mmCIF file of C-alpha atoms in Angstrom:
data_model
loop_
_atom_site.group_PDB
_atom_site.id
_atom_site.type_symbol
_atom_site.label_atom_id
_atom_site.label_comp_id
_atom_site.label_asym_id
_atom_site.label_seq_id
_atom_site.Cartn_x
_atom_site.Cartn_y
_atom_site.Cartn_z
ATOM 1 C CA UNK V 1 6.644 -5.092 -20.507
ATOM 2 C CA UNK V 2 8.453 -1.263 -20.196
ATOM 3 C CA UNK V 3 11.511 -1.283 -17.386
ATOM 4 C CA UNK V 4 10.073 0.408 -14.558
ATOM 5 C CA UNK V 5 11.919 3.388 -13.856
ATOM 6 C CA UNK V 6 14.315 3.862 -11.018
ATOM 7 C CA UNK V 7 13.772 4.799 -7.317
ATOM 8 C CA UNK V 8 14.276 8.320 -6.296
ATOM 9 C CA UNK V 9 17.787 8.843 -5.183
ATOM 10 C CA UNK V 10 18.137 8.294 -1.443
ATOM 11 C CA UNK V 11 18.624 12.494 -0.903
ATOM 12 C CA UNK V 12 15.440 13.401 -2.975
ATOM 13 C CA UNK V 13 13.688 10.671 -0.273
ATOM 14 C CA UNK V 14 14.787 12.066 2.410
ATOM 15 C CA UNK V 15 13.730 16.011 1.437
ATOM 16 C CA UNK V 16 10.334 14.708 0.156
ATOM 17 C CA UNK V 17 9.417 13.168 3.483
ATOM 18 C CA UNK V 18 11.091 15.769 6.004
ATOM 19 C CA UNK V 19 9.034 17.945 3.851
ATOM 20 C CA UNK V 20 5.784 15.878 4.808
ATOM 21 C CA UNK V 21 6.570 15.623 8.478
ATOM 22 C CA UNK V 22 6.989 19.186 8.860
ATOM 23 C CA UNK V 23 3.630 20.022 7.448
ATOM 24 C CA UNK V 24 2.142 16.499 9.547
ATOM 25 C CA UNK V 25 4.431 15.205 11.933
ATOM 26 C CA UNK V 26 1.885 12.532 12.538
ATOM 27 C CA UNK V 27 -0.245 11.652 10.452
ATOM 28 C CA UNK V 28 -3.356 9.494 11.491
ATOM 29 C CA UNK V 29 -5.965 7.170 9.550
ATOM 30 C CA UNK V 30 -9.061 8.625 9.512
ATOM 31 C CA UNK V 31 -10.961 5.361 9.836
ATOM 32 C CA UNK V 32 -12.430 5.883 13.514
ATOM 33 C CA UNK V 33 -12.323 3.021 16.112
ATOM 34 C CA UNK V 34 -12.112 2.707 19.719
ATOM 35 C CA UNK V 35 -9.486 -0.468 20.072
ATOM 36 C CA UNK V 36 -7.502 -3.085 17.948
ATOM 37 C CA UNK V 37 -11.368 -5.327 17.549
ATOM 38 C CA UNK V 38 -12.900 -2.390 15.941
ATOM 39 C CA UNK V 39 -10.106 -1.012 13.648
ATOM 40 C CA UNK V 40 -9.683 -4.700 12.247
ATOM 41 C CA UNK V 41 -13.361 -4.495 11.231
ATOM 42 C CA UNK V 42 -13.319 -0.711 10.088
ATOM 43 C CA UNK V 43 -10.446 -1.899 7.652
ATOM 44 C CA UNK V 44 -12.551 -5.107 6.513
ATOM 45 C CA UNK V 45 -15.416 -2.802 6.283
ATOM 46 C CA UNK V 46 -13.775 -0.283 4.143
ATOM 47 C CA UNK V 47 -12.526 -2.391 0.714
ATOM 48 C CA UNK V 48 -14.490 -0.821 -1.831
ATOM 49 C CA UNK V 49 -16.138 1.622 0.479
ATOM 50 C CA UNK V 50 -15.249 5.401 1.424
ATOM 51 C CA UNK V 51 -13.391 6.151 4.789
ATOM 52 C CA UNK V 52 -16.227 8.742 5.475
ATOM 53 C CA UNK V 53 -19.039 5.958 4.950
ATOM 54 C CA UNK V 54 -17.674 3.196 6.813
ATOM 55 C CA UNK V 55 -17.487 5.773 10.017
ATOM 56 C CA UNK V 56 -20.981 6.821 9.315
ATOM 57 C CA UNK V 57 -22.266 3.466 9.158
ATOM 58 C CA UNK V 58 -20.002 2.439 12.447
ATOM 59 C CA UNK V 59 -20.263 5.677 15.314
ATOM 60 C CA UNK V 60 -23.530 3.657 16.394
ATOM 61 C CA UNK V 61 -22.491 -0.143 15.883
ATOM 62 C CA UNK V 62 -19.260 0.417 18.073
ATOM 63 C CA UNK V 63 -21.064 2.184 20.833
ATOM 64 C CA UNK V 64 -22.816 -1.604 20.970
ATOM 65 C CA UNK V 65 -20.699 -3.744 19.487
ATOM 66 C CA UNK V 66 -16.674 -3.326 20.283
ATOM 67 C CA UNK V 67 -15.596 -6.576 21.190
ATOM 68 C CA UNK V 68 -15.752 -9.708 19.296
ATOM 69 C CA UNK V 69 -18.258 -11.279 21.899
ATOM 70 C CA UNK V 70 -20.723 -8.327 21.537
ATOM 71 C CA UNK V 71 -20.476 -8.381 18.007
ATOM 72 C CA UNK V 72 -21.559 -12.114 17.867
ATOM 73 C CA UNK V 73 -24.121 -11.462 20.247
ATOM 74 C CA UNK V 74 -25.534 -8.544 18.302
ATOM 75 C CA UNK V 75 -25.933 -11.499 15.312
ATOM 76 C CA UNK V 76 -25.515 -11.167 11.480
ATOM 77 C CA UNK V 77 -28.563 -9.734 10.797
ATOM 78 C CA UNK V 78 -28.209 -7.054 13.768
ATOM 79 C CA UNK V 79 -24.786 -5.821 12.340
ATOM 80 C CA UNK V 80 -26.246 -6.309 8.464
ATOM 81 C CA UNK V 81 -28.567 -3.368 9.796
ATOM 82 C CA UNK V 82 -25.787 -1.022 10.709
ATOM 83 C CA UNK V 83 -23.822 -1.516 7.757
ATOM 84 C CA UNK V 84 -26.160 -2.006 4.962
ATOM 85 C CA UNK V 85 -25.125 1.671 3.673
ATOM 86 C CA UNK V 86 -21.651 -0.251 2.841
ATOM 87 C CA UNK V 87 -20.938 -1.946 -0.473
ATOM 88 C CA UNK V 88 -20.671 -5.545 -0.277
ATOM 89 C CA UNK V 89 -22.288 -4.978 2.849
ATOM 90 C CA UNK V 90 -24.101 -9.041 3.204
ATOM 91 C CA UNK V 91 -20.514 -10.654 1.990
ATOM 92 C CA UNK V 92 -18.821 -7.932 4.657
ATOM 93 C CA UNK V 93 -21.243 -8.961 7.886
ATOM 94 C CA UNK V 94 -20.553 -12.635 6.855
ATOM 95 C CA UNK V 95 -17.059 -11.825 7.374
ATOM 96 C CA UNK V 96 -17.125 -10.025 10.251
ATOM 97 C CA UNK V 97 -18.936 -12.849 12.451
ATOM 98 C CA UNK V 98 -16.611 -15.300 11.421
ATOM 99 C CA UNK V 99 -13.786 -13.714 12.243
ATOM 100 C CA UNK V 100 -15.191 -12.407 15.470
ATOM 101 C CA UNK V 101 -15.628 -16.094 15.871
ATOM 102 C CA UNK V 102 -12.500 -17.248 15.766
ATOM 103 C CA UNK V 103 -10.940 -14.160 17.816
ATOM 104 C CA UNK V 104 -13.208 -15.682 20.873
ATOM 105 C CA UNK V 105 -12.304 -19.395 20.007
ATOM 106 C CA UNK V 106 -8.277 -18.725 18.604
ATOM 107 C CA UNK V 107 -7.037 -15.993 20.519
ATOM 108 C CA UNK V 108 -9.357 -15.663 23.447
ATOM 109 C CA UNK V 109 -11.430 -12.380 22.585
ATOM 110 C CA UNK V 110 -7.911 -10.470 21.251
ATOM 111 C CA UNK V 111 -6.752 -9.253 18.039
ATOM 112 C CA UNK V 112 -3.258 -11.188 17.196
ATOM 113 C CA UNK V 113 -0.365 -9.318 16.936
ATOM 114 C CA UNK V 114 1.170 -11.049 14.038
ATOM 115 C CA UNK V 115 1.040 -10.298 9.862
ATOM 116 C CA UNK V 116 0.215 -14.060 9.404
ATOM 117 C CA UNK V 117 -2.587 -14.384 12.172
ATOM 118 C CA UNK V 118 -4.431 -11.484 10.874
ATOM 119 C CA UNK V 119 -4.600 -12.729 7.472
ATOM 120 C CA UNK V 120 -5.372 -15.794 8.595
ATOM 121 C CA UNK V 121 -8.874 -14.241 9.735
ATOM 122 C CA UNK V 122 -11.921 -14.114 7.003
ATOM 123 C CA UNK V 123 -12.081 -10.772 4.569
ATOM 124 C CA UNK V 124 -8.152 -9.592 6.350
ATOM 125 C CA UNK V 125 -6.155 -9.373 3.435
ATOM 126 C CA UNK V 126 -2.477 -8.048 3.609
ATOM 127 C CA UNK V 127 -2.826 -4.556 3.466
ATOM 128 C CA UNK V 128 -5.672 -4.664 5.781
ATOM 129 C CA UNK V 129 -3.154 -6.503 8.411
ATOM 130 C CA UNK V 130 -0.726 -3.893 7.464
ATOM 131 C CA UNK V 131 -3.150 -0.743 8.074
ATOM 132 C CA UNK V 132 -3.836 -2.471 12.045
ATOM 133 C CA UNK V 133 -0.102 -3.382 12.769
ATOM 134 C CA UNK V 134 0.794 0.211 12.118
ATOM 135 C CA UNK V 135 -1.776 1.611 13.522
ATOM 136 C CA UNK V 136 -2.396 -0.521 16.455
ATOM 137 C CA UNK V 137 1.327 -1.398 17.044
ATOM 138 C CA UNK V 138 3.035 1.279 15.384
ATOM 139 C CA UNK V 139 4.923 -0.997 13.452
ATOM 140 C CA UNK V 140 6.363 0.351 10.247
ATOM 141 C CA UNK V 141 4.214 -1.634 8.134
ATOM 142 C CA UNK V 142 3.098 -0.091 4.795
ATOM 143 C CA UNK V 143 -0.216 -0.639 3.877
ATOM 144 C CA UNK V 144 -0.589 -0.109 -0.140
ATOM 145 C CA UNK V 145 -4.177 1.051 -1.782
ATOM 146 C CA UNK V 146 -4.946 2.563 -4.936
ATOM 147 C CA UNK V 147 -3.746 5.923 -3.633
ATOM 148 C CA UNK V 148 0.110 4.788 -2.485
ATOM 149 C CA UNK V 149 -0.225 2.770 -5.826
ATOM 150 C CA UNK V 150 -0.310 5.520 -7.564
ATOM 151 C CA UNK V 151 1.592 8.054 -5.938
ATOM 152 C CA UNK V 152 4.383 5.514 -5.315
ATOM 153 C CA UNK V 153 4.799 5.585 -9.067
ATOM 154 C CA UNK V 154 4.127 8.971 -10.430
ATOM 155 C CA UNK V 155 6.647 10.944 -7.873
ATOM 156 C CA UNK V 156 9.326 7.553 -8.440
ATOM 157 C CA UNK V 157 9.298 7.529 -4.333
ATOM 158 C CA UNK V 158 7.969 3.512 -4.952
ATOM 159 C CA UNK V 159 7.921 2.719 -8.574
ATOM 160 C CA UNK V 160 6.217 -1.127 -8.970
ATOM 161 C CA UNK V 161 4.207 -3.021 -11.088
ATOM 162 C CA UNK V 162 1.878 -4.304 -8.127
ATOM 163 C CA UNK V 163 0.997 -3.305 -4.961
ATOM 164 C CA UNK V 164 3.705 -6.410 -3.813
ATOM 165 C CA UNK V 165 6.209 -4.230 -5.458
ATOM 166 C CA UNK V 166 5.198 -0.935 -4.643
ATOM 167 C CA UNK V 167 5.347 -1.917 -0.446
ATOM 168 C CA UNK V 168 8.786 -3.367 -1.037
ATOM 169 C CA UNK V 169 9.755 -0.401 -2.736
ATOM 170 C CA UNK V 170 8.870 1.882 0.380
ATOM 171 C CA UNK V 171 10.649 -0.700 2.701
ATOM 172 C CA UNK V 172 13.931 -0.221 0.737
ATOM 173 C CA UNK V 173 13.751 3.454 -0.580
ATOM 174 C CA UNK V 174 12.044 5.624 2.185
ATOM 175 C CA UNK V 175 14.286 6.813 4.714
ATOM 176 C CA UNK V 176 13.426 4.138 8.345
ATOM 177 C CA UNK V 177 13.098 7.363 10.260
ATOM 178 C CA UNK V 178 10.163 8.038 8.147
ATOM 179 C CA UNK V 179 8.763 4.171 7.312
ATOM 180 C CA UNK V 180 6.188 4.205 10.741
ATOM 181 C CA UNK V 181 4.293 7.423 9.154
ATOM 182 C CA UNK V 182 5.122 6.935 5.184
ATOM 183 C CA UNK V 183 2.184 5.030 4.245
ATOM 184 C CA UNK V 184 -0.181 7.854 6.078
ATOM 185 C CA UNK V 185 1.542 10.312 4.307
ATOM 186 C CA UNK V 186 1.124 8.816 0.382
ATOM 187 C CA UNK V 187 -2.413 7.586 1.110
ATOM 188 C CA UNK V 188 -2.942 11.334 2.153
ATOM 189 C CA UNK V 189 -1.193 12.955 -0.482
ATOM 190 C CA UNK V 190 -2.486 10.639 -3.548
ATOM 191 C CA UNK V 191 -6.503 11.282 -1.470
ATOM 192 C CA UNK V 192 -6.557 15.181 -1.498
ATOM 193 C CA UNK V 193 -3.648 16.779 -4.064
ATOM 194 C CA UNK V 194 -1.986 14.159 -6.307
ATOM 195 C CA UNK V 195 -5.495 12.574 -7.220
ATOM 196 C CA UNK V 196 -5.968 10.336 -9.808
ATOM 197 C CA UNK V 197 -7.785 12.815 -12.789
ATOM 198 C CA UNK V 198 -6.099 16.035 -12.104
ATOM 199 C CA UNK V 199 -3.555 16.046 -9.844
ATOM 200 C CA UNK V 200 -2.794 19.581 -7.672
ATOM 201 C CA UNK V 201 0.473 20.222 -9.074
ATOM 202 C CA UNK V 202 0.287 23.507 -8.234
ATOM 203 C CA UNK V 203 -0.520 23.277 -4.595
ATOM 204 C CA UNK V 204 1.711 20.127 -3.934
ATOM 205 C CA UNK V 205 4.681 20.944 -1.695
ATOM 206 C CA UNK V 206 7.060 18.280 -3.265
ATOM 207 C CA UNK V 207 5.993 19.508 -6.815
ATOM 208 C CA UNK V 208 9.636 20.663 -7.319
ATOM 209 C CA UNK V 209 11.042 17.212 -6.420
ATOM 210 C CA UNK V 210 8.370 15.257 -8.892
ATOM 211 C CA UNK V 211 9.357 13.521 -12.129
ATOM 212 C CA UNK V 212 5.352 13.034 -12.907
ATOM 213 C CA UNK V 213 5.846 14.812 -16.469
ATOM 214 C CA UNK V 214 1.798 15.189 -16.821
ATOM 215 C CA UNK V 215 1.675 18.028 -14.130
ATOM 216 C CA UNK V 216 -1.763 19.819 -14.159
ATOM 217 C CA UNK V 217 -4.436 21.377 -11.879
ATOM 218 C CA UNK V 218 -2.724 25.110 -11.122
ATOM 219 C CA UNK V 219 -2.944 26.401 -7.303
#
């Protein structure tokens, strides 16, 4: 297996991300929810799905449905009927009315506050823990998808061979000033200018500071 390369030095860090938090000095998700309940099944909801098509299929079912008791009163088949635009959408509702489940019986109607409780609930993986302890607790948590995946490797900023790697590699590299807002920042970055096909080299504003030797895609 090929020796991933280095980090970026600490200076180019520091540059890169003053650079994105003067263009977005904060950055949000742009899954919608209305409390802690509701973003931890918007980010359950959204694995293999678009941001934009888990909000469409949830504007309605959170009007009815944003606490873990109204969600098991609404039933499986009730919420199967708001989300059936969703991939996986049967495996999905399964998920979500088990662990709305034990939120009632576990944590009396709350959403824990801890990495290990989250993931603890059905179809909460670690980055989807990650995503609602930033977001929900602003803790500096860094939530790796495809999109940081990628980025994190192209630009050197978090070079790893997993997405393990890749979220210690933002821990250790990324200036702590910056860590509550860096994984908003990638995922943004890798969704609208360096994409996966054709990245917009020529419209990126840390283009100067990027190793990525394929650059493409003029402004």
């Amino acid at each position: 297996m090929p020796k991933l390369p280095a980090p970026l030095p600490y200076a180019t860090q520091r540059e890169i991300f003053a650079r994105f938090h003067a263009a977005e000095p904060e950055p949000k998700g742009e899954l919608e929810h209305v409390n802690a309940y509701t973003l931890v099944v918007a980010v359950a909801l959204s694995a293999q799905a678009t941001d934009a098509g888990v909000n469409k299929a949830t504007r309605a079912l959170f009007q009815i449905a944003d606490t873990p008791e109204k969600m098991l009163a609404l039933g499986e088949e009730g919420l199967i009927e708001h989300i059936k635009t969703i991939g996986l959408y049967r495996n999905k509702a399964k998920n979500v009315m088990k662990l709305s489940r034990i939120l009632v019986e576990e944590h009396g109607g709350e959403v824990p506050s801890s990495r290990a409780a989250l993931q603890a609930l059905p179809g909460v993986g670690r980055k989807t823990a990650n995503v609602v302890l930033n977001m929900w607790w602003h803790f500096p948590a860094q939530a790796v998808d495809t999109h940081i995946f990628r980025v994190g490797n192209r630009t050197r900023i978090a070079p790893g061979k997993d997405v393990d790697a890749v979220e210690r590699a933002i821990e250790d590299n990324v200036p702590v000033e910056y860590q509550l807002h860096a994984h908003h920042w990638l995922i943004l970055h890798g969704r609208y200018t360096c994409v996966a096909r054709k990245p917009k080299c020529g419209a990126c504003l840390i283009a100067d500071l990027c190793p990525y030797v394929e650059k493409t895609a003029p402004a």
